[in-house]
Amino acid sequence: SWEFLVKKLKFDPEKIFATCFEGDENSPKDLKAFEAWEKTGINKSHIFFLGKKHNWWAVGETGPCGPDSEIFFDTGVDSCGSNCNPGCSCGKYVEIWNNVFIEFNRLKDGSLEKLKQQNIDTGMGVERTTALLQGFSDVFKTEIFSSLIEKIEEISRLSYKDNQKEMRIVADHTKSAVFAIGDRILPSNIEAGYIVRRLIRRAITASRKLSINDSFLSDLAKVVIDTNKKVYPHLTDQKSQILIILNSEEEKFAKALIVGEKWLKKTISNLKLQKGDKFPAEKAFIAVSTFGLPVDYIREHVLKEGFDFIEEDFEKQQKEHKKQSQKGLKKRFAGGMADNSEAVVRYHTATHLLHKALRDLLGDHVRQVGSNITSDRLRFDFTHDKKLTDEEILKLENVINEKVKADLPVVSQEMTLIEAKKAGALAFFVDKYDNKIKVYSIGGYSKEVCGGPHVQTTAKIGKIKIVKQKAVAQGRRRLYLKLAYGS
């Protein structure tokens, strides 16, 4: 990273600063990173040791984690005081690179154990680095965003200089949504699709502060696609689909926003009558989960009306809801299965064949997002934005039935999630699995992380027939599959 920044990009080495993990009671001081920095010839006074807040990476409360070493550029802005360092938020130092040393696994009791396979994950802040190379302290003035900001100014009839926060949100979130949809991560209420939907909705609520009340996302999306067409030609290929999806999301949220704003105003009025000083976390959660209002939008309105918004209470409410939802799912089904009868086990094994066949036929954007299995049928939900043709349905049936006829062995292995992904196993419901997981392989055809029971060979599944398909949400479809012979 030092060599690339200094020798390739020609950054002034005297403006480069680095941070390393200072260590604590659970993990040692990162002297290896410090020694590596010394070997580069960097000014030693430019190396700082900081705590876990700044120089520790973790995937979650448990799982892979480790120290990191970050690289900063000194912008030349005056320091905020004698203790000013790259960990400050005063604006003097801009982070442009991070090297993460993933060497530990954090257990449920908080203790750390060494990983058998240790890795280094490195990443550059491309947009920030571009801004610095072009002489800007603001990434939104670079060629990456300048045309987009100009379009927002044109639509809103306002200046970027006086409306930086809102215009940055609109520009950044619209660009991110366009790229995500271009990569077939479609807006939804689950997993990665939910992040895309939140990006779109936050862009829309920010646009309202710019007095943009009409549809605007498709106009901005066209600018994003045009700006990036040489490097990302697939955006041009998918332009019409991207615009259709954005228009649909904008139209739906515009209606939800009207209802949500009315509910929020009424709730605030009732709280004023009760003379409370804190906005209840459960009310904030309803605003998010029922009406789809972004958290920062709710927070701003609540604070404006004189109420306190307690972040910790809201986060606790979210975690509790997720916990209860998971409990409910476990009680009702195990992996979408109503029971462990012979027919249900056969259908469950067929799920893996269907998933693999769909991805091979339609593309890697296809992901299972749900299933429900009874002794009578398999219901399978997956990400895809078009109705399947009769020819595609027939191809799916033929492929699955060929695999059934081949009598492929179904074999399970226990391993960690990291090992499973390295082995090429699909794992889209990661939070459902513990440290040790089961990976089921069907011949050399399918390999997926799964906890449910399966038949021993594919011939025991029997011939299948896809009997119905339907759209269940934007970018999400459902197939119904039946076995040719009964339970």
GROMACS .gro file of C-alpha atoms in nm:
model
  487
    1SER     CA    1   0.000   0.000   0.000
    2TRP     CA    2   0.289   0.239   0.081
    3GLU     CA    3   0.463   0.154  -0.246
    4PHE     CA    4   0.148   0.213  -0.450
    5LEU     CA    5   0.069   0.547  -0.285
    6VAL     CA    6   0.422   0.687  -0.288
    7LYS     CA    7   0.580   0.531  -0.598
    8LYS     CA    8   0.283   0.484  -0.831
    9LEU     CA    9   0.051   0.769  -0.732
   10LYS     CA   10   0.339   0.999  -0.628
   11PHE     CA   11   0.196   1.107  -0.294
   12ASP     CA   12   0.437   1.315  -0.086
   13PRO     CA   13   0.568   1.069   0.181
   14GLU     CA   14   0.591   1.356   0.430
   15LYS     CA   15   0.212   1.388   0.416
   16ILE     CA   16   0.148   1.019   0.484
   17PHE     CA   17   0.058   0.911   0.839
   18ALA     CA   18  -0.018   0.562   0.974
   19THR     CA   19  -0.193   0.412   1.275
   20CYS     CA   20  -0.148   0.075   1.448
   21PHE     CA   21  -0.341  -0.104   1.723
   22GLU     CA   22  -0.215  -0.010   2.071
   23GLY     CA   23  -0.325  -0.338   2.237
   24ASP     CA   24  -0.546  -0.407   2.538
   25GLU     CA   25  -0.613  -0.672   2.802
   26ASN     CA   26  -0.746  -0.918   2.540
   27SER     CA   27  -0.509  -0.869   2.248
   28PRO     CA   28  -0.144  -0.764   2.210
   29LYS     CA   29   0.004  -0.442   2.077
   30ASP     CA   30   0.052  -0.469   1.700
   31LEU     CA   31   0.430  -0.440   1.684
   32LYS     CA   32   0.445  -0.635   1.357
   33ALA     CA   33   0.261  -0.357   1.176
   34PHE     CA   34   0.482  -0.096   1.344
   35GLU     CA   35   0.799  -0.280   1.235
   36ALA     CA   36   0.664  -0.311   0.881
   37TRP     CA   37   0.603   0.064   0.873
   38GLU     CA   38   0.957   0.132   0.997
   39LYS     CA   39   1.096  -0.064   0.702
   40THR     CA   40   0.919   0.167   0.453
   41GLY     CA   41   1.124   0.463   0.570
   42ILE     CA   42   0.820   0.660   0.687
   43ASN     CA   43   0.889   0.934   0.940
   44LYS     CA   44   0.854   0.755   1.280
   45SER     CA   45   0.673   1.054   1.425
   46HIS     CA   46   0.400   0.986   1.168
   47ILE     CA   47   0.312   0.646   1.322
   48PHE     CA   48   0.045   0.650   1.596
   49PHE     CA   49  -0.088   0.372   1.819
   50LEU     CA   50  -0.465   0.393   1.873
   51GLY     CA   51  -0.726   0.180   2.050
   52LYS     CA   52  -0.995  -0.059   1.932
   53LYS     CA   53  -1.228   0.224   1.837
   54HIS     CA   54  -0.993   0.315   1.554
   55ASN     CA   55  -0.770   0.015   1.484
   56TRP     CA   56  -0.971  -0.302   1.526
   57TRP     CA   57  -1.197  -0.476   1.275
   58ALA     CA   58  -1.466  -0.734   1.355
   59VAL     CA   59  -1.739  -0.900   1.150
   60GLY     CA   60  -1.977  -0.887   1.450
   61GLU     CA   61  -2.001  -0.965   1.821
   62THR     CA   62  -1.853  -1.307   1.744
   63GLY     CA   63  -1.647  -1.437   1.454
   64PRO     CA   64  -1.332  -1.332   1.263
   65CYS     CA   65  -1.159  -1.015   1.384
   66GLY     CA   66  -0.819  -0.855   1.424
   67PRO     CA   67  -0.613  -0.534   1.437
   68ASP     CA   68  -0.580  -0.303   1.142
   69SER     CA   69  -0.336  -0.041   1.024
   70GLU     CA   70  -0.481   0.267   0.858
   71ILE     CA   71  -0.316   0.519   0.627
   72PHE     CA   72  -0.399   0.889   0.636
   73PHE     CA   73  -0.313   1.194   0.425
   74ASP     CA   74  -0.238   1.526   0.592
   75THR     CA   75  -0.454   1.786   0.415
   76GLY     CA   76  -0.257   2.077   0.557
   77VAL     CA   77  -0.549   2.203   0.764
   78ASP     CA   78  -0.447   2.348   1.102
   79SER     CA   79  -0.439   2.094   1.385
   80CYS     CA   80  -0.715   2.099   1.647
   81GLY     CA   81  -0.466   2.103   1.935
   82SER     CA   82  -0.151   1.954   2.082
   83ASN     CA   83  -0.306   1.605   2.087
   84CYS     CA   84  -0.426   1.617   1.725
   85ASN     CA   85  -0.367   1.284   1.549
   86PRO     CA   86  -0.516   1.073   1.267
   87GLY     CA   87  -0.785   0.953   1.508
   88CYS     CA   88  -0.931   1.305   1.529
   89SER     CA   89  -1.239   1.409   1.337
   90CYS     CA   90  -1.118   1.767   1.291
   91GLY     CA   91  -1.057   1.718   0.917
   92LYS     CA   92  -0.681   1.754   0.916
   93TYR     CA   93  -0.625   1.386   0.834
   94VAL     CA   94  -0.813   1.194   0.565
   95GLU     CA   95  -0.811   0.814   0.574
   96ILE     CA   96  -0.725   0.669   0.233
   97TRP     CA   97  -0.625   0.307   0.302
   98ASN     CA   98  -0.681   0.026   0.550
   99ASN     CA   99  -0.492  -0.300   0.605
  100VAL     CA  100  -0.688  -0.548   0.820
  101PHE     CA  101  -0.507  -0.842   0.980
  102ILE     CA  102  -0.776  -1.105   1.036
  103GLU     CA  103  -0.600  -1.340   1.278
  104PHE     CA  104  -0.849  -1.403   1.561
  105ASN     CA  105  -1.189  -1.560   1.616
  106ARG     CA  106  -1.396  -1.399   1.892
  107LEU     CA  107  -1.601  -1.652   2.091
  108LYS     CA  108  -1.935  -1.595   2.265
  109ASP     CA  109  -1.762  -1.532   2.600
  110GLY     CA  110  -1.557  -1.253   2.440
  111SER     CA  111  -1.228  -1.443   2.440
  112LEU     CA  112  -1.008  -1.463   2.131
  113GLU     CA  113  -0.857  -1.768   1.965
  114LYS     CA  114  -0.608  -1.773   1.679
  115LEU     CA  115  -0.753  -1.857   1.339
  116LYS     CA  116  -0.600  -2.152   1.156
  117GLN     CA  117  -0.619  -1.956   0.832
  118GLN     CA  118  -0.508  -1.596   0.887
  119ASN     CA  119  -0.570  -1.333   0.620
  120ILE     CA  120  -0.494  -0.975   0.525
  121ASP     CA  121  -0.775  -0.767   0.380
  122THR     CA  122  -0.668  -0.441   0.221
  123GLY     CA  123  -0.874  -0.163   0.070
  124MET     CA  124  -0.828   0.188  -0.063
  125GLY     CA  125  -1.070   0.479  -0.037
  126VAL     CA  126  -1.080   0.524  -0.414
  127GLU     CA  127  -1.301   0.834  -0.419
  128ARG     CA  128  -1.106   1.009  -0.142
  129THR     CA  129  -0.776   0.925  -0.308
  130THR     CA  130  -0.908   1.056  -0.641
  131ALA     CA  131  -1.012   1.382  -0.474
  132LEU     CA  132  -0.667   1.431  -0.320
  133LEU     CA  133  -0.493   1.355  -0.651
  134GLN     CA  134  -0.714   1.610  -0.827
  135GLY     CA  135  -0.648   1.872  -0.560
  136PHE     CA  136  -0.989   1.861  -0.392
  137SER     CA  137  -1.075   1.808  -0.027
  138ASP     CA  138  -1.434   1.729  -0.132
  139VAL     CA  139  -1.499   1.407  -0.329
  140PHE     CA  140  -1.821   1.554  -0.468
  141LYS     CA  141  -1.619   1.806  -0.669
  142THR     CA  142  -1.432   1.532  -0.857
  143GLU     CA  143  -1.530   1.400  -1.199
  144ILE     CA  144  -1.696   1.106  -1.022
  145PHE     CA  145  -1.974   1.325  -0.882
  146SER     CA  146  -1.952   1.670  -1.045
  147SER     CA  147  -2.205   1.601  -1.325
  148LEU     CA  148  -2.443   1.446  -1.075
  149ILE     CA  149  -2.422   1.743  -0.839
  150GLU     CA  150  -2.483   1.980  -1.133
  151LYS     CA  151  -2.796   1.784  -1.225
  152ILE     CA  152  -2.924   1.803  -0.866
  153GLU     CA  153  -2.862   2.179  -0.868
  154GLU     CA  154  -3.056   2.204  -1.195
  155ILE     CA  155  -3.355   2.004  -1.067
  156SER     CA  156  -3.370   2.173  -0.726
  157ARG     CA  157  -3.270   2.521  -0.846
  158LEU     CA  158  -3.049   2.543  -0.539
  159SER     CA  159  -2.670   2.568  -0.503
  160TYR     CA  160  -2.443   2.293  -0.377
  161LYS     CA  161  -2.252   2.547  -0.169
  162ASP     CA  162  -2.555   2.612   0.053
  163ASN     CA  163  -2.702   2.259   0.055
  164GLN     CA  164  -2.403   2.028   0.074
  165LYS     CA  165  -2.535   1.769   0.320
  166GLU     CA  166  -2.861   1.694   0.137
  167MET     CA  167  -2.705   1.701  -0.211
  168ARG     CA  168  -2.426   1.469  -0.102
  169ILE     CA  169  -2.679   1.219   0.034
  170VAL     CA  170  -2.887   1.231  -0.284
  171ALA     CA  171  -2.581   1.196  -0.510
  172ASP     CA  172  -2.404   0.923  -0.314
  173HIS     CA  173  -2.712   0.710  -0.247
  174THR     CA  174  -2.844   0.735  -0.602
  175LYS     CA  175  -2.506   0.634  -0.745
  176SER     CA  176  -2.481   0.342  -0.502
  177ALA     CA  177  -2.834   0.224  -0.584
  178VAL     CA  178  -2.768   0.237  -0.959
  179PHE     CA  179  -2.455   0.024  -0.924
  180ALA     CA  180  -2.627  -0.223  -0.690
  181ILE     CA  181  -2.923  -0.271  -0.924
  182GLY     CA  182  -2.678  -0.300  -1.214
  183ASP     CA  183  -2.521  -0.590  -1.024
  184ARG     CA  184  -2.869  -0.743  -0.982
  185ILE     CA  185  -2.902  -0.661  -0.612
  186LEU     CA  186  -3.264  -0.554  -0.629
  187PRO     CA  187  -3.458  -0.350  -0.370
  188SER     CA  188  -3.645  -0.568  -0.121
  189ASN     CA  189  -3.721  -0.601   0.249
  190ILE     CA  190  -3.450  -0.857   0.321
  191GLU     CA  191  -3.071  -0.889   0.322
  192ALA     CA  192  -2.873  -0.684   0.068
  193GLY     CA  193  -3.192  -0.582  -0.111
  194TYR     CA  194  -3.306  -0.401   0.203
  195ILE     CA  195  -2.987  -0.192   0.203
  196VAL     CA  196  -3.058  -0.086  -0.156
  197ARG     CA  197  -3.415   0.008  -0.063
  198ARG     CA  198  -3.290   0.212   0.234
  199LEU     CA  199  -3.042   0.396   0.010
  200ILE     CA  200  -3.320   0.489  -0.231
  201ARG     CA  201  -3.555   0.603   0.044
  202ARG     CA  202  -3.292   0.810   0.219
  203ALA     CA  203  -3.212   0.980  -0.112
  204ILE     CA  204  -3.582   1.061  -0.155
  205THR     CA  205  -3.628   1.204   0.197
  206ALA     CA  206  -3.312   1.414   0.153
  207SER     CA  207  -3.448   1.544  -0.179
  208ARG     CA  208  -3.759   1.678  -0.004
  209LYS     CA  209  -3.535   1.918   0.189
  210LEU     CA  210  -3.416   2.046  -0.149
  211SER     CA  211  -3.779   2.115  -0.248
  212ILE     CA  212  -3.771   1.829  -0.499
  213ASN     CA  213  -4.123   1.691  -0.479
  214ASP     CA  214  -4.152   1.529  -0.822
  215SER     CA  215  -3.986   1.211  -0.949
  216PHE     CA  216  -3.614   1.266  -1.003
  217LEU     CA  217  -3.423   0.940  -0.953
  218SER     CA  218  -3.436   0.829  -1.317
  219ASP     CA  219  -3.291   1.164  -1.430
  220LEU     CA  220  -3.001   1.125  -1.187
  221ALA     CA  221  -2.956   0.758  -1.277
  222LYS     CA  222  -2.908   0.854  -1.643
  223VAL     CA  223  -2.623   1.084  -1.538
  224VAL     CA  224  -2.462   0.808  -1.329
  225ILE     CA  225  -2.482   0.563  -1.618
  226ASP     CA  226  -2.349   0.812  -1.872
  227THR     CA  227  -2.058   0.915  -1.644
  228ASN     CA  228  -1.951   0.555  -1.587
  229LYS     CA  229  -2.039   0.392  -1.922
  230LYS     CA  230  -1.680   0.346  -2.042
  231VAL     CA  231  -1.561   0.163  -1.732
  232TYR     CA  232  -1.893  -0.007  -1.649
  233PRO     CA  233  -2.066  -0.082  -1.983
  234HIS     CA  234  -2.307  -0.324  -1.814
  235LEU     CA  235  -2.489  -0.021  -1.668
  236THR     CA  236  -2.575   0.092  -2.022
  237ASP     CA  237  -2.691  -0.259  -2.111
  238GLN     CA  238  -2.924  -0.263  -1.812
  239LYS     CA  239  -3.026   0.103  -1.829
  240SER     CA  240  -3.396   0.048  -1.903
  241GLN     CA  241  -3.432  -0.208  -1.623
  242ILE     CA  242  -3.249   0.016  -1.373
  243LEU     CA  243  -3.478   0.309  -1.457
  244ILE     CA  244  -3.792   0.095  -1.430
  245ILE     CA  245  -3.692  -0.034  -1.086
  246LEU     CA  246  -3.598   0.312  -0.956
  247ASN     CA  247  -3.923   0.463  -1.084
  248SER     CA  248  -4.122   0.185  -0.920
  249GLU     CA  249  -3.943   0.228  -0.586
  250GLU     CA  250  -3.984   0.605  -0.599
  251GLU     CA  251  -4.354   0.581  -0.675
  252LYS     CA  252  -4.420   0.332  -0.395
  253PHE     CA  253  -4.223   0.526  -0.135
  254ALA     CA  254  -4.382   0.858  -0.231
  255LYS     CA  255  -4.718   0.711  -0.129
  256ALA     CA  256  -4.579   0.551   0.187
  257LEU     CA  257  -4.408   0.878   0.281
  258ILE     CA  258  -4.737   1.068   0.279
  259VAL     CA  259  -4.899   0.813   0.512
  260GLY     CA  260  -4.587   0.786   0.730
  261GLU     CA  261  -4.555   1.162   0.773
  262LYS     CA  262  -4.919   1.187   0.882
  263TRP     CA  263  -4.869   0.908   1.135
  264LEU     CA  264  -4.550   1.069   1.270
  265LYS     CA  265  -4.717   1.411   1.309
  266LYS     CA  266  -5.015   1.256   1.489
  267THR     CA  267  -4.786   1.055   1.718
  268ILE     CA  268  -4.582   1.364   1.806
  269SER     CA  269  -4.901   1.562   1.877
  270ASN     CA  270  -5.025   1.291   2.114
  271LEU     CA  271  -4.691   1.282   2.294
  272LYS     CA  272  -4.702   1.659   2.343
  273LEU     CA  273  -5.041   1.623   2.512
  274GLN     CA  274  -4.886   1.364   2.745
  275LYS     CA  275  -4.604   1.612   2.818
  276GLY     CA  276  -4.331   1.354   2.761
  277ASP     CA  277  -3.973   1.451   2.678
  278LYS     CA  278  -3.854   1.130   2.510
  279PHE     CA  279  -3.973   0.982   2.182
  280PRO     CA  280  -4.050   0.612   2.254
  281ALA     CA  281  -3.820   0.365   2.080
  282GLU     CA  282  -4.115   0.140   1.994
  283LYS     CA  283  -4.280   0.429   1.807
  284ALA     CA  284  -3.959   0.497   1.614
  285PHE     CA  285  -3.941   0.130   1.525
  286ILE     CA  286  -4.300   0.135   1.392
  287ALA     CA  287  -4.212   0.436   1.176
  288VAL     CA  288  -3.920   0.243   1.026
  289SER     CA  289  -4.069  -0.106   0.995
  290THR     CA  290  -4.428  -0.016   0.899
  291PHE     CA  291  -4.389   0.305   0.701
  292GLY     CA  292  -4.030   0.267   0.581
  293LEU     CA  293  -3.917   0.606   0.710
  294PRO     CA  294  -3.536   0.639   0.739
  295VAL     CA  295  -3.406   0.663   1.096
  296ASP     CA  296  -3.228   0.995   1.043
  297TYR     CA  297  -3.550   1.142   0.899
  298ILE     CA  298  -3.741   1.037   1.212
  299ARG     CA  299  -3.463   1.159   1.440
  300GLU     CA  300  -3.456   1.501   1.277
  301HIS     CA  301  -3.834   1.548   1.304
  302VAL     CA  302  -3.840   1.430   1.666
  303LEU     CA  303  -3.555   1.658   1.776
  304LYS     CA  304  -3.711   1.950   1.590
  305GLU     CA  305  -4.030   1.901   1.794
  306GLY     CA  306  -3.835   1.909   2.121
  307PHE     CA  307  -3.817   1.538   2.205
  308ASP     CA  308  -3.509   1.334   2.288
  309PHE     CA  309  -3.424   1.049   2.052
  310ILE     CA  310  -3.233   0.777   2.238
  311GLU     CA  311  -3.022   0.584   1.987
  312GLU     CA  312  -2.945   0.299   2.230
  313ASP     CA  313  -3.317   0.239   2.298
  314PHE     CA  314  -3.396   0.225   1.927
  315GLU     CA  315  -3.111  -0.018   1.856
  316LYS     CA  316  -3.227  -0.236   2.146
  317GLN     CA  317  -3.579  -0.238   2.000
  318GLN     CA  318  -3.442  -0.349   1.662
  319LYS     CA  319  -3.236  -0.629   1.816
  320GLU     CA  320  -3.530  -0.753   2.022
  321HIS     CA  321  -3.756  -0.759   1.716
  322LYS     CA  322  -3.496  -0.955   1.520
  323LYS     CA  323  -3.454  -1.199   1.809
  324GLN     CA  324  -3.829  -1.258   1.839
  325SER     CA  325  -3.865  -1.298   1.462
  326GLN     CA  326  -3.595  -1.563   1.457
  327LYS     CA  327  -3.759  -1.746   1.749
  328GLY     CA  328  -4.090  -1.746   1.566
  329LEU     CA  329  -3.935  -1.886   1.253
  330LYS     CA  330  -3.758  -2.162   1.442
  331LYS     CA  331  -4.081  -2.264   1.613
  332ARG     CA  332  -4.278  -2.272   1.293
  333PHE     CA  333  -4.031  -2.425   1.052
  334ALA     CA  334  -3.682  -2.569   1.045
  335GLY     CA  335  -3.529  -2.447   0.718
  336GLY     CA  336  -3.878  -2.380   0.581
  337MET     CA  337  -3.984  -2.740   0.651
  338ALA     CA  338  -4.315  -2.824   0.817
  339ASP     CA  339  -4.185  -3.165   0.938
  340ASN     CA  340  -3.929  -3.435   0.862
  341SER     CA  341  -4.156  -3.672   0.670
  342GLU     CA  342  -4.019  -3.861   0.370
  343ALA     CA  343  -4.194  -3.633   0.119
  344VAL     CA  344  -4.074  -3.315   0.292
  345VAL     CA  345  -3.714  -3.441   0.299
  346ARG     CA  346  -3.734  -3.520  -0.074
  347TYR     CA  347  -3.871  -3.173  -0.148
  348HIS     CA  348  -3.601  -3.016   0.068
  349THR     CA  349  -3.326  -3.191  -0.127
  350ALA     CA  350  -3.493  -3.082  -0.452
  351THR     CA  351  -3.460  -2.722  -0.328
  352HIS     CA  352  -3.083  -2.741  -0.376
  353LEU     CA  353  -3.116  -2.877  -0.729
  354LEU     CA  354  -3.366  -2.602  -0.816
  355HIS     CA  355  -3.144  -2.329  -0.671
  356LYS     CA  356  -2.839  -2.446  -0.866
  357ALA     CA  357  -3.039  -2.490  -1.189
  358LEU     CA  358  -3.184  -2.138  -1.158
  359ARG     CA  359  -2.839  -1.981  -1.108
  360ASP     CA  360  -2.695  -2.173  -1.404
  361LEU     CA  361  -2.986  -2.075  -1.628
  362LEU     CA  362  -3.054  -1.713  -1.523
  363GLY     CA  363  -2.728  -1.593  -1.366
  364ASP     CA  364  -2.548  -1.554  -1.035
  365HIS     CA  365  -2.784  -1.274  -0.929
  366VAL     CA  366  -3.033  -1.548  -0.839
  367ARG     CA  367  -3.044  -1.607  -0.464
  368GLN     CA  368  -3.282  -1.808  -0.254
  369VAL     CA  369  -3.471  -1.567  -0.029
  370GLY     CA  370  -3.718  -1.809   0.123
  371SER     CA  371  -3.883  -2.147   0.099
  372ASN     CA  372  -4.181  -2.327   0.244
  373ILE     CA  373  -4.215  -2.703   0.221
  374THR     CA  374  -4.507  -2.930   0.300
  375SER     CA  375  -4.569  -3.293   0.208
  376ASP     CA  376  -4.767  -3.168  -0.095
  377ARG     CA  377  -4.537  -2.913  -0.257
  378LEU     CA  378  -4.226  -2.696  -0.251
  379ARG     CA  379  -4.257  -2.316  -0.259
  380PHE     CA  380  -3.933  -2.143  -0.353
  381ASP     CA  381  -3.867  -1.766  -0.352
  382PHE     CA  382  -3.569  -1.621  -0.538
  383THR     CA  383  -3.430  -1.293  -0.671
  384HIS     CA  384  -3.506  -1.228  -1.038
  385ASP     CA  385  -3.679  -0.940  -1.215
  386LYS     CA  386  -3.853  -1.115  -1.504
  387LYS     CA  387  -4.121  -1.377  -1.550
  388LEU     CA  388  -3.972  -1.709  -1.659
  389THR     CA  389  -4.066  -1.817  -2.010
  390ASP     CA  390  -4.222  -2.157  -2.083
  391GLU     CA  391  -3.891  -2.256  -2.242
  392GLU     CA  392  -3.698  -2.161  -1.926
  393ILE     CA  393  -3.940  -2.357  -1.707
  394LEU     CA  394  -3.894  -2.662  -1.929
  395LYS     CA  395  -3.515  -2.628  -1.916
  396LEU     CA  396  -3.524  -2.614  -1.536
  397GLU     CA  397  -3.741  -2.925  -1.516
  398ASN     CA  398  -3.517  -3.114  -1.759
  399VAL     CA  399  -3.196  -3.025  -1.574
  400ILE     CA  400  -3.337  -3.122  -1.233
  401ASN     CA  401  -3.485  -3.446  -1.361
  402GLU     CA  402  -3.153  -3.533  -1.528
  403LYS     CA  403  -2.978  -3.491  -1.193
  404VAL     CA  404  -3.245  -3.705  -1.028
  405LYS     CA  405  -3.200  -3.977  -1.289
  406ALA     CA  406  -2.820  -3.964  -1.244
  407ASP     CA  407  -2.870  -4.083  -0.883
  408LEU     CA  408  -2.606  -3.843  -0.748
  409PRO     CA  409  -2.483  -3.900  -0.391
  410VAL     CA  410  -2.582  -3.643  -0.125
  411VAL     CA  411  -2.293  -3.601   0.120
  412SER     CA  412  -2.253  -3.373   0.422
  413GLN     CA  413  -1.939  -3.230   0.583
  414GLU     CA  414  -1.889  -3.018   0.895
  415MET     CA  415  -1.668  -2.710   0.867
  416THR     CA  416  -1.651  -2.341   0.953
  417LEU     CA  417  -1.832  -2.083   0.743
  418ILE     CA  418  -1.500  -1.949   0.614
  419GLU     CA  419  -1.396  -2.300   0.506
  420ALA     CA  420  -1.736  -2.354   0.343
  421LYS     CA  421  -1.715  -2.039   0.133
  422LYS     CA  422  -1.358  -2.122   0.036
  423ALA     CA  423  -1.484  -2.462  -0.083
  424GLY     CA  424  -1.736  -2.285  -0.307
  425ALA     CA  425  -2.048  -2.352  -0.100
  426LEU     CA  426  -2.342  -2.113  -0.128
  427ALA     CA  427  -2.433  -1.956   0.208
  428PHE     CA  428  -2.704  -1.690   0.188
  429PHE     CA  429  -2.854  -1.734   0.537
  430VAL     CA  430  -2.531  -1.684   0.730
  431ASP     CA  431  -2.685  -1.553   1.054
  432LYS     CA  432  -2.877  -1.879   1.099
  433TYR     CA  433  -2.564  -2.085   1.145
  434ASP     CA  434  -2.328  -2.143   1.439
  435ASN     CA  435  -1.948  -2.165   1.421
  436LYS     CA  436  -1.954  -2.525   1.291
  437ILE     CA  437  -2.190  -2.574   0.999
  438LYS     CA  438  -2.298  -2.850   0.764
  439VAL     CA  439  -2.226  -2.832   0.394
  440TYR     CA  440  -2.427  -3.061   0.166
  441SER     CA  441  -2.280  -3.159  -0.171
  442ILE     CA  442  -2.490  -3.324  -0.442
  443GLY     CA  443  -2.243  -3.507  -0.663
  444GLY     CA  444  -2.020  -3.246  -0.823
  445TYR     CA  445  -2.326  -3.036  -0.908
  446SER     CA  446  -2.447  -2.847  -0.600
  447LYS     CA  447  -2.280  -2.739  -0.276
  448GLU     CA  448  -2.468  -2.538  -0.011
  449VAL     CA  449  -2.463  -2.462   0.359
  450CYS     CA  450  -2.775  -2.619   0.506
  451GLY     CA  451  -2.900  -2.767   0.831
  452GLY     CA  452  -3.198  -2.966   0.710
  453PRO     CA  453  -3.223  -3.343   0.645
  454HIS     CA  454  -3.173  -3.478   0.292
  455VAL     CA  455  -3.216  -3.800   0.096
  456GLN     CA  456  -2.906  -4.014   0.042
  457THR     CA  457  -2.911  -4.001  -0.339
  458THR     CA  458  -3.102  -3.786  -0.588
  459ALA     CA  459  -3.294  -4.082  -0.733
  460LYS     CA  460  -3.492  -4.093  -0.409
  461ILE     CA  461  -3.634  -3.747  -0.489
  462GLY     CA  462  -3.832  -3.869  -0.788
  463LYS     CA  463  -3.934  -3.678  -1.097
  464ILE     CA  464  -4.037  -3.312  -1.044
  465LYS     CA  465  -4.275  -3.070  -1.214
  466ILE     CA  466  -4.289  -2.690  -1.182
  467VAL     CA  467  -4.662  -2.618  -1.159
  468LYS     CA  468  -4.681  -2.243  -1.100
  469GLN     CA  469  -4.486  -1.918  -1.086
  470LYS     CA  470  -4.573  -1.569  -0.961
  471ALA     CA  471  -4.419  -1.236  -0.868
  472VAL     CA  472  -4.420  -1.170  -0.492
  473ALA     CA  473  -4.235  -0.836  -0.486
  474GLN     CA  474  -4.020  -0.610  -0.700
  475GLY     CA  475  -3.729  -0.826  -0.816
  476ARG     CA  476  -3.855  -1.135  -0.637
  477ARG     CA  477  -4.033  -1.439  -0.784
  478ARG     CA  478  -4.187  -1.759  -0.653
  479LEU     CA  479  -4.198  -2.108  -0.801
  480TYR     CA  480  -4.418  -2.398  -0.693
  481LEU     CA  481  -4.282  -2.747  -0.751
  482LYS     CA  482  -4.447  -3.086  -0.709
  483LEU     CA  483  -4.313  -3.438  -0.708
  484ALA     CA  484  -4.445  -3.670  -0.975
  485TYR     CA  485  -4.528  -3.937  -0.720
  486GLY     CA  486  -4.681  -3.894  -0.377
  487SER     CA  487  -4.552  -3.916  -0.025
   0.00000   0.00000   0.00000
